[in-house]
Each structure stands twice: as C-alpha cells, then as structure tokens.
CSV table of C-alpha atoms in Angstrom, one decimal:
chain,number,residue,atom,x,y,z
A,1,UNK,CA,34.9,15.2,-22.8
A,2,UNK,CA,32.8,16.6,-19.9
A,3,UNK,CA,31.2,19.4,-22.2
A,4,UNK,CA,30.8,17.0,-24.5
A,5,UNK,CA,28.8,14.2,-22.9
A,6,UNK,CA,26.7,16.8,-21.3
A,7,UNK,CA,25.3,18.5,-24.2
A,8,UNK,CA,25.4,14.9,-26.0
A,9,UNK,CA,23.2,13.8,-23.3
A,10,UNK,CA,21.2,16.7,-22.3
A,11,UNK,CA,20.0,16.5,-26.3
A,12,UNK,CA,17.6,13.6,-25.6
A,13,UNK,CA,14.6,15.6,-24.9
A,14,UNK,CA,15.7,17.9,-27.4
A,15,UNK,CA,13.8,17.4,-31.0
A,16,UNK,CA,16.5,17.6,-33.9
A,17,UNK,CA,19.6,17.2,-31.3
A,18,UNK,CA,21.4,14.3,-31.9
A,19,UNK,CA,21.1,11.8,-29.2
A,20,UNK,CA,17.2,12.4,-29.8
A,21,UNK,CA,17.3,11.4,-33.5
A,22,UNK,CA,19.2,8.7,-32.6
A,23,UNK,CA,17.2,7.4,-30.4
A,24,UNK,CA,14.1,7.7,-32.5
A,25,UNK,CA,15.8,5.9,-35.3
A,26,UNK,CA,16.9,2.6,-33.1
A,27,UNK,CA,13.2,2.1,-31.4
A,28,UNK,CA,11.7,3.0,-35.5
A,29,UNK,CA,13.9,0.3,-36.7
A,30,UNK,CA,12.9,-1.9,-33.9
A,31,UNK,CA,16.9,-2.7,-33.1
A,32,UNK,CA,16.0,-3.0,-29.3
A,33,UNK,CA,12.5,-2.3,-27.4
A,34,UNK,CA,12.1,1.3,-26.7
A,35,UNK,CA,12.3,0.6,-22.8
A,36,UNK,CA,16.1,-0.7,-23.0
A,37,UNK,CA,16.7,2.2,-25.1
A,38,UNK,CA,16.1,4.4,-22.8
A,39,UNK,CA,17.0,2.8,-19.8
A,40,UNK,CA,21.0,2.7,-21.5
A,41,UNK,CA,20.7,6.9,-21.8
A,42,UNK,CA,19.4,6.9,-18.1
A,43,UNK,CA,21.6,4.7,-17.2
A,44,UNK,CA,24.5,6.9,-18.9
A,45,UNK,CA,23.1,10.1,-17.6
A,46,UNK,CA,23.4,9.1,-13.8
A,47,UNK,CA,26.9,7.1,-14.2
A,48,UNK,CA,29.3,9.5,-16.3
A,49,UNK,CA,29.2,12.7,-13.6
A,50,UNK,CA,32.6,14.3,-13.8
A,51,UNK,CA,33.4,13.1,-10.6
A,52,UNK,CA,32.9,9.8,-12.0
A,53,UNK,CA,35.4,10.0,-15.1
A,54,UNK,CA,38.2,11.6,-12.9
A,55,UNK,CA,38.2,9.4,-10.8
A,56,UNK,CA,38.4,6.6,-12.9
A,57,UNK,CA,41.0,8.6,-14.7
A,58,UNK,CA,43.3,9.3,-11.8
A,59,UNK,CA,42.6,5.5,-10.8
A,60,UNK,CA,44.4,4.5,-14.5
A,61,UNK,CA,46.8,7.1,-14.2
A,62,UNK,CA,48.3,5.6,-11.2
A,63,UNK,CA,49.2,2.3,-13.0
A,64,UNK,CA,53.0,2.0,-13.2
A,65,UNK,CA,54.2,2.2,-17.4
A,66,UNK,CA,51.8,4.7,-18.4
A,67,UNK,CA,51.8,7.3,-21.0
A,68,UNK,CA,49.2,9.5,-23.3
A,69,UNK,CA,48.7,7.9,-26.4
A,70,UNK,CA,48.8,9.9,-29.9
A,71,UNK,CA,47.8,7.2,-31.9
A,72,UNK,CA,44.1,5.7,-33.2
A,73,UNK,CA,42.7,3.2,-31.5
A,74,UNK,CA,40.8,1.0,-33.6
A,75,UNK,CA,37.4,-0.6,-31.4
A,76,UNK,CA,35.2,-3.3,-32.8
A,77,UNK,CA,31.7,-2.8,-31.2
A,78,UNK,CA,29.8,-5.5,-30.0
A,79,UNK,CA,25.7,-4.8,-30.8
A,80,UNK,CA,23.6,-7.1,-28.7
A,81,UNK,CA,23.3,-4.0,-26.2
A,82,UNK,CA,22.3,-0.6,-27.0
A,83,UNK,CA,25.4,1.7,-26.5
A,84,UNK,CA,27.3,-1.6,-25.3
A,85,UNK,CA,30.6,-0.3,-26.3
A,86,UNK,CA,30.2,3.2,-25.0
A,87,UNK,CA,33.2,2.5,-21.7
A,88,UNK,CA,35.8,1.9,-24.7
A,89,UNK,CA,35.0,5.4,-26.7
A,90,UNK,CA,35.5,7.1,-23.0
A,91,UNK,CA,38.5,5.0,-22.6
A,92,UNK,CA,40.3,6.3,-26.1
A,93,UNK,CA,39.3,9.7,-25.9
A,94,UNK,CA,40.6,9.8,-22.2
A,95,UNK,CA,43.8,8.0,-23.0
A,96,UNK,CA,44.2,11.0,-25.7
A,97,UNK,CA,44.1,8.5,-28.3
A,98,UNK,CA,42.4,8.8,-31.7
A,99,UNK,CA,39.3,7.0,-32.0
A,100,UNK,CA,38.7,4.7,-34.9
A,101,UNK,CA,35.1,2.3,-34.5
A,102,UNK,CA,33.5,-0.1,-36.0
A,103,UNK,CA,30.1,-0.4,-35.3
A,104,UNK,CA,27.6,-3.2,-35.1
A,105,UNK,CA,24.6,-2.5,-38.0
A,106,UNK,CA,22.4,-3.7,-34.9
A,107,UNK,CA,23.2,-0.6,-33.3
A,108,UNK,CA,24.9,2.5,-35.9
A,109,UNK,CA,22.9,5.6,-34.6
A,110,UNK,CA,23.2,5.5,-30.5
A,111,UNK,CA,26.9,6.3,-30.2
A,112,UNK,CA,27.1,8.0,-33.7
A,113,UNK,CA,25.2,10.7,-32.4
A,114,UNK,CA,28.2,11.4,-29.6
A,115,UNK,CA,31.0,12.1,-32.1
A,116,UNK,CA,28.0,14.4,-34.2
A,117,UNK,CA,28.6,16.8,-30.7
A,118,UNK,CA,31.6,16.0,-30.2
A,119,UNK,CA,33.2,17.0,-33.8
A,120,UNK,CA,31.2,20.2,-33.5
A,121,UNK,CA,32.9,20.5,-30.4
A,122,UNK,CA,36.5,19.3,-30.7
A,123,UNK,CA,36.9,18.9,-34.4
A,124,UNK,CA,40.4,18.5,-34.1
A,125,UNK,CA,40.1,15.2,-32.4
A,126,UNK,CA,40.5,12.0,-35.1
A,127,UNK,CA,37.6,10.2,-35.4
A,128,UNK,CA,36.5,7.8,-37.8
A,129,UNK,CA,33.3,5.7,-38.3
A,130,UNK,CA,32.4,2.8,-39.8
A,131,UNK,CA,30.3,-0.5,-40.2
A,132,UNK,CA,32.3,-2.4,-42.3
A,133,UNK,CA,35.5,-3.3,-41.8
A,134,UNK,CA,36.7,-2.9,-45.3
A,135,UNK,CA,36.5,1.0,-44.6
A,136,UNK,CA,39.8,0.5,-42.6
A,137,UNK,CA,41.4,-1.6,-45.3
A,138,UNK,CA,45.2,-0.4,-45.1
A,139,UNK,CA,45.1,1.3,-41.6
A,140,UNK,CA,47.8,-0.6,-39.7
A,141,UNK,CA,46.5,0.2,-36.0
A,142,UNK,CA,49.3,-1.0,-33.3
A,143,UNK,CA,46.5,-1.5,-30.7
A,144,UNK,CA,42.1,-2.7,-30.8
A,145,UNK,CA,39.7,-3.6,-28.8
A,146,UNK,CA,37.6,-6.7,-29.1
A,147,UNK,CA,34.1,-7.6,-27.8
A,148,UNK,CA,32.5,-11.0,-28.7
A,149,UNK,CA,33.0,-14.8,-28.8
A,150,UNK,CA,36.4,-16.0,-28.0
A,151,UNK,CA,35.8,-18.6,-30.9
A,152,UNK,CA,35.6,-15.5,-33.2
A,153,UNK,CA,38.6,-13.9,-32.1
A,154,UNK,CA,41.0,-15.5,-33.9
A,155,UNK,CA,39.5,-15.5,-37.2
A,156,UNK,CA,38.8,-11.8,-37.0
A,157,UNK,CA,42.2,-10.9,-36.0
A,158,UNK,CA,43.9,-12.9,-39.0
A,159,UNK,CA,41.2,-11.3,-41.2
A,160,UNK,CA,42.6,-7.8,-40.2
A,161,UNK,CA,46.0,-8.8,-40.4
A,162,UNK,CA,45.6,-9.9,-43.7
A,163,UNK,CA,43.7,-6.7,-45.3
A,164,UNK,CA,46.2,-4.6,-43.3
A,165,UNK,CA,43.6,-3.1,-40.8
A,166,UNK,CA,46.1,-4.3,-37.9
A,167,UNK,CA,49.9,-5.0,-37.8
A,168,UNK,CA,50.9,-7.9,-37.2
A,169,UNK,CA,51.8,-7.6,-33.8
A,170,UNK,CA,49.0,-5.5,-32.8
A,171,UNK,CA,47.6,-5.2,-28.8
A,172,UNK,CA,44.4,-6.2,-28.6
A,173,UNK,CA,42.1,-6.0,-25.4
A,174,UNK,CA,39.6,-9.0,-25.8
A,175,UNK,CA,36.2,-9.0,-23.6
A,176,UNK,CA,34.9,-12.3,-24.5
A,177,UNK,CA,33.1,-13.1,-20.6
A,178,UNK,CA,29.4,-13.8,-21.9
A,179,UNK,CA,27.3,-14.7,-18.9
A,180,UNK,CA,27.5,-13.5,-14.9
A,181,UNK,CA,25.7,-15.1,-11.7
A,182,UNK,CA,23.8,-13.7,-8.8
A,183,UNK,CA,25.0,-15.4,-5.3
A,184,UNK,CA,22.2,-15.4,-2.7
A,185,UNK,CA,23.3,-17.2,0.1
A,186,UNK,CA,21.7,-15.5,2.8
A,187,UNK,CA,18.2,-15.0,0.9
A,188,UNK,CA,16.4,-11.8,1.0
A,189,UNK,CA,12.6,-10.9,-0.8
A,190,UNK,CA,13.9,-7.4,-1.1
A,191,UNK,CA,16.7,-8.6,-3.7
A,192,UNK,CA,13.4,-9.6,-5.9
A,193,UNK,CA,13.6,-6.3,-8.0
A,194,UNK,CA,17.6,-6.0,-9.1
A,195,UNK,CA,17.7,-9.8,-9.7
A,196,UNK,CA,14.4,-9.6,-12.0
A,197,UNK,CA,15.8,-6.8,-13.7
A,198,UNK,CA,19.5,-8.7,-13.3
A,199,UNK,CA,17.5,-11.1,-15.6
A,200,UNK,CA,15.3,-9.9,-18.0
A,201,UNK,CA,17.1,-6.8,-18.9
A,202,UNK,CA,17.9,-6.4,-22.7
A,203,UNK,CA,16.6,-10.2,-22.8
A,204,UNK,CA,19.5,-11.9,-21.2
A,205,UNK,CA,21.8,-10.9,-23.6
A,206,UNK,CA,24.5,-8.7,-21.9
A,207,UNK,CA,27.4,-10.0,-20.6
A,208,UNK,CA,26.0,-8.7,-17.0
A,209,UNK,CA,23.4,-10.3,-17.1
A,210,UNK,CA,22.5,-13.2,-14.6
A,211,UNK,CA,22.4,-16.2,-16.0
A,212,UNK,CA,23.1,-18.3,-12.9
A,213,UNK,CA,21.4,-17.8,-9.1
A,214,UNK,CA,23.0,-19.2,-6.6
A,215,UNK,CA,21.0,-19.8,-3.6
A,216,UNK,CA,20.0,-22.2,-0.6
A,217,UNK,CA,16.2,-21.5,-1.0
A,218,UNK,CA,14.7,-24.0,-3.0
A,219,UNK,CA,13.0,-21.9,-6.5
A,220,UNK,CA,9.8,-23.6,-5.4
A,221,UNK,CA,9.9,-21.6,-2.2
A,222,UNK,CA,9.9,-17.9,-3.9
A,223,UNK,CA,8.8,-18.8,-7.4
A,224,UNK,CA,6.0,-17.4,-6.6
A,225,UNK,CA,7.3,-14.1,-5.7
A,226,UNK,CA,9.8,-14.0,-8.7
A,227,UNK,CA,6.9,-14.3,-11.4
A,228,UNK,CA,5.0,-11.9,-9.7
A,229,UNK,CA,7.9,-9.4,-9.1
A,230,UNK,CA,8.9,-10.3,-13.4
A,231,UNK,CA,5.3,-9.4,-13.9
A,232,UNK,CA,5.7,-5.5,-12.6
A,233,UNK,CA,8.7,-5.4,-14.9
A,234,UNK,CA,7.2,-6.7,-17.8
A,235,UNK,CA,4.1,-4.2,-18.0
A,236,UNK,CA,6.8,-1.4,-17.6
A,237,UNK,CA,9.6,-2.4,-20.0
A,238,UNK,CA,7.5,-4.9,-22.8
A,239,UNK,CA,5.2,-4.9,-25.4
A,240,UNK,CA,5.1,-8.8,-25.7
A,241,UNK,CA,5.8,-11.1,-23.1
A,242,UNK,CA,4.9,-14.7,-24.6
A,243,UNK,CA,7.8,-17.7,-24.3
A,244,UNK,CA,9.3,-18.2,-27.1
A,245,UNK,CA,9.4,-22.5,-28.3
A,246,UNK,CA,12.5,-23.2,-26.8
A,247,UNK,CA,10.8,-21.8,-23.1
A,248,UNK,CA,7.9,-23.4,-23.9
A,249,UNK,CA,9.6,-26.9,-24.8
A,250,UNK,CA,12.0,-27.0,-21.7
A,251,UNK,CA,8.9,-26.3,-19.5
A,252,UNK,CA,7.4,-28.9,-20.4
A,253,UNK,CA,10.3,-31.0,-19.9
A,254,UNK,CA,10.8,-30.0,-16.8
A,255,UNK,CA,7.4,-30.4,-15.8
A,256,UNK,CA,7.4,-33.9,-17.2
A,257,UNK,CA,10.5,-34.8,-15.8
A,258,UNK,CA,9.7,-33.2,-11.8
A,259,UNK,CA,12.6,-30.3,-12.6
A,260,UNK,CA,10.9,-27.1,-10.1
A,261,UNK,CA,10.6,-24.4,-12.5
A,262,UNK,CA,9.4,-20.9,-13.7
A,263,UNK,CA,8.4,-18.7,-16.4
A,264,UNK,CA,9.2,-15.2,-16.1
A,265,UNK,CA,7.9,-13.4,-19.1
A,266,UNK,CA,10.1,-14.7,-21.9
A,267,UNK,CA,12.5,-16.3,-19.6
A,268,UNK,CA,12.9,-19.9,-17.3
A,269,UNK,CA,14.1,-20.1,-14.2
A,270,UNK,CA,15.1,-23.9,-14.0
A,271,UNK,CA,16.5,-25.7,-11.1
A,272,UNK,CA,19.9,-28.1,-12.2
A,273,UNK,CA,23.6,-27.1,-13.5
A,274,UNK,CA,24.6,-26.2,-16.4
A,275,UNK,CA,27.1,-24.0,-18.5
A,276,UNK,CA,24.5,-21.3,-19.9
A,277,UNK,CA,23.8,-21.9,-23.5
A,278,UNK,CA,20.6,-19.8,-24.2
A,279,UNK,CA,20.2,-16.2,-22.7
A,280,UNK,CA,16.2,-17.6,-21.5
A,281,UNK,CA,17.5,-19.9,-19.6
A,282,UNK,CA,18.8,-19.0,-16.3
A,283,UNK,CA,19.7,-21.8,-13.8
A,284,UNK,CA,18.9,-22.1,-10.0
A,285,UNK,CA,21.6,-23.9,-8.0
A,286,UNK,CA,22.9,-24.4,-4.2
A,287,UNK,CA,25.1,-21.7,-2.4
A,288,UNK,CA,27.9,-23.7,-1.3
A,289,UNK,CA,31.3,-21.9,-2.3
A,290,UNK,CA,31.3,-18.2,-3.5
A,291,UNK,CA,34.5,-18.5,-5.5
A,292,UNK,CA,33.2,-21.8,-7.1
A,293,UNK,CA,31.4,-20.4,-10.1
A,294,UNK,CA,35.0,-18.0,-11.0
A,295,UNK,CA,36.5,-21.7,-10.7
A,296,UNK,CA,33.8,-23.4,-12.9
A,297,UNK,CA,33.8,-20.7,-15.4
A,298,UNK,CA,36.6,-19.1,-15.6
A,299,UNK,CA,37.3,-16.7,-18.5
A,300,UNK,CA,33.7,-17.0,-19.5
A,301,UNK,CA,31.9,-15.2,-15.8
A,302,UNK,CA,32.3,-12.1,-16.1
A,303,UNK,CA,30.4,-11.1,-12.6
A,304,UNK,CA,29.6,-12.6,-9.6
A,305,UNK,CA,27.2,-10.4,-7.3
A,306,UNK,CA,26.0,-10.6,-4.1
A,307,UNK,CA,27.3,-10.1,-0.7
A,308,UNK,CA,30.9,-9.7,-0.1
A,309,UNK,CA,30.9,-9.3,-4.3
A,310,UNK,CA,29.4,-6.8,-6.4
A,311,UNK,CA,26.0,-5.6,-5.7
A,312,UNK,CA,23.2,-7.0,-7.1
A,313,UNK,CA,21.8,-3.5,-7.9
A,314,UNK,CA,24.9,-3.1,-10.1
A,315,UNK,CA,23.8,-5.7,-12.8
A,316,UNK,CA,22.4,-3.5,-15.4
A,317,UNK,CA,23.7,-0.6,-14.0
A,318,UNK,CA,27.8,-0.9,-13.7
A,319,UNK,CA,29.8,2.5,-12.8
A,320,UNK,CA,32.0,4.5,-15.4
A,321,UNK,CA,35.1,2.3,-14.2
A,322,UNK,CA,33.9,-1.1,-14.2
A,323,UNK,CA,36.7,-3.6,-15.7
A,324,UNK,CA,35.1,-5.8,-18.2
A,325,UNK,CA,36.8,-9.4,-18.3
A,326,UNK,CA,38.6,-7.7,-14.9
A,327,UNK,CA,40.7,-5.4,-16.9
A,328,UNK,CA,40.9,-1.9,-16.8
A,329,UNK,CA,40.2,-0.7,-20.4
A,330,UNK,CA,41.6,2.9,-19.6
A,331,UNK,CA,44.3,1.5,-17.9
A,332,UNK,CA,45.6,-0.9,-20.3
A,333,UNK,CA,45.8,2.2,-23.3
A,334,UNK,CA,47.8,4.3,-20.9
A,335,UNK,CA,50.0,1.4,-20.4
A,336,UNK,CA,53.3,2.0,-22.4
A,337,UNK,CA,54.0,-0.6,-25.4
C-alpha cells in the first residue's frame, strides 16, 4: 500500500504517469475547478504518510471481534468531491479485502488512476471497476459501503438485492451526514482563513463543509472581514465568482426584510436558523450550547469544529483516520460477521 500510494502520488508532476493524466482529464472535462483538484492530491500527499496509515491501522486492529477479511468489498462512490471516496479504498485494501467500486461518472479518472499503479504493482490483489452498477449484476457481496442521501438508501439497496449485486442480508456501512458547523464561541480574526476555506471549498458541497457558524459576534460585526478574507480565496481557487439566482434572490430578501447578511463569492452568509437546504447558504447563529447542533441534527452533522471539538483547520483537510458518520470504516471491515 505504502509503495503504492507513493509512486501513485509522486506521478502528478510526472507527464504520462497516471495520477497526471488523470488529473488532466477531470479539470479538461470541467468535473471540478482545477484548484479543488489539486488541492484533494495535496491534500492526500501530506495526510497518507506511513506513519499515518499504521496508525490508523493498529487503532482498528485493537477493536475487540476483528479479523482480515478475504472477501470483495463492494463500495458505491459518492462524486460531488474529487477523490471523495478515497478513505474507503484505503480501508478495503488495509482490511485485506478485495476491492470492488463503483464510481460516480462525475469523478471516473482520479482514483482510477490508483489501482493503474497499483495492478502493476500487486496484480494479484482483486480489483474491479465500474460506473454502472449493472457491471456487478450477479456478484452477491456479503458487505458495501454507502455514501449519499439517506432517502436514497433504501431504494439502492433493494435495487441490488434484486439484480443480485448484494445478498440479502448484506452489511452495509451508510455515511449519509451532509452538512457540519463551525462553533465560535470565543471569536477570533485569525480563524477568518480555515472558516473561509471551511466554506467555500468545493462549493459547499462536502459533507465537511460548514454550513452552520455558531458564534456570539453579531455577522454585521466581521462581515466585513469575511468578504474581504473570501475575496483572497477566490482570486486563488476561482475562475468565476458571480452569485448564482438563488444568492442573488435571498439577498435581496434579506436586505428587504433587515436579515444582516453577506456575499462571499458564490456563497451567503445569512443570519437566522435553519436546517441547511442549499450548499450557498450558510447560516450565522448564537453560541449558546456546543452539543446543541449534534442534538438538532443528529444523524445528518457530521462535524462540529471549534474549541474543545475538532479544529477548524481540519475542515477540508481531515487525517487518514477520520470516522465519517463517527464510525471507523477500517474498523468496521475487520470487525468479524
């Protein structure tokens, strides 16, 4: 795995190597802007050290119940991120499992490129490939991984069960948390960077990504500095940075009806409360209880940062071992059935 990921990697700057081509293709077909595209590989580069992956490995391997697996694992891919499901191919492969994926057509070449090194690698390692589901028609897989909307997951699962991609008692690990919120009681300019990027990052749309601040300052108070600090970002990481209609209409709502408010790029920061329905809108509210938003939101938070939580600098940038939907993903294949 280690040889692997470092050649797969060190290929970026490399013309012809795979990660490179892969790259190329995703910012030619215009499936994510070319700064989110790289800033996933960076982001890779600097998390998956080996001294990363063992530890996360012994970490799993302490769990009570656990034992290599020798099966396939069958992982349905998510694709509003580049290389979103990248944790649960290191998770298989580490669990000594088989890996079987199928990947979003919004993102086919990023982790592609991986199993090209790997296979020349470790060809004896079963891997298989797919975007379509149908390719796995007949499989039977006794455990999957699912990343998406909870109202989909039903569906999907008696889908496979009835083209005999999954048993009928499969294991499935669902990650279905959509949304996360920065906590800022004790407010700090020089938390203006990490929360901007917190926000605007791949436009919202990551399941990290903040979509609730919680803080005592009123947004009036620093909306100055945040449109200012979003405006640094932007002329690094985007090509256009005009509100879309919906950002435009709520603004002027806002506006009309005396709601304090800002556009950030693309994006509004609005004061008020509400359960996030649109990744470009991110709501401002008081700082009164930490645990409140994990009691408002439940299944659907998936991080709360901050002090005494995780840090803010973490949004966008999570370690190898994070536990998406607070569940170890490594953890939970090791786990005996």
């Amino acid at each position: 795995m280690e040889d692997a990921l470092e050649q797969w990697l060190e290929g970026r700057s490399r013309p012809m190597a795979p990660l490179h081509e892969a790259i190329h293709k995703t910012i030619e077909d215009r499936l994510f802007p070319q700064a989110d595209v790289h800033f996933a590989v960076d982001h890779l580069s600097a998390s998956l050290r080996q001294s990363a992956l063992r530890r996360w490995l012994d970490d799993s391997l302490s769990h009570p119940d656990i034992s290599p697996r020798k099966d396939i694992v069958l992982c349905l891919h998510a694709g509003n991120l580049p290389l979103v499901g990248f944790q649960d191919v290191l998770a298989v492969l580490l669990s000594g499992a088989g890996y079987a994926g199928k990947l979003s057509r919004k993102d086919p070449w990023l982790i592609t490129s991986f199993f090209n090194v790997l296979r020349q690698l470790h060809p004896q390692i079963p891997v298989q490939i797919s975007t379509d589901l149908a390719g796995y028609q007949g499989a039977a897989f006794s455990r999957w991984t699912f990343a998406g909307s909870p109202d989909n997951l039903q569906a999907v699962t008696d889908r496979m069960a009835a083209m005999g991609i999954i048993r009928q008692k499969a294991s499935v690990l669902p990650r279905t948390a959509h949304f996360s919120v920065a906590y800022l009681a004790q407010w700090d300019d020089s938390c203006l960077p990490d929360l901007v990027e917190g926000i605007l990052r791949y436009d919202g749309k990551g399941c990290r990504s903040v979509a609730i601040v919680y803080s005592n300052i009123p947004l009036e108070q620093v909306a100055e500095k945040l449109r200012d600090e979003a405006d640094r970002w932007l002329q690094v990481n985007r090509e256009l940075t005009n509100p879309g209609p919906l950002v435009r209409f709520r603004k002027a709502y806002n506006d009309a009806a005396g709601i304090p408010s800002v556009v950030l790029g693309t994006h509004l920061v609005q004061e008020g409360f509400a359960v996030p329905d649109h990744p470009e809108i991110v709501y401002w509210q008081p700082a009164r209880d930490i645990h409140a938003p994990r009691l408002t939101f439940a299944d659907a938070l998936q991080e709360v940062y901050g002090e005494n939580a995780t840090p803010l600098m973490q949004a966008q940038r999570p370690p190898a071992d994070w536990r998406p939907d607070g569940v170890n993903p490594l953890a939970w294949l090791l786990q005996a059935e």
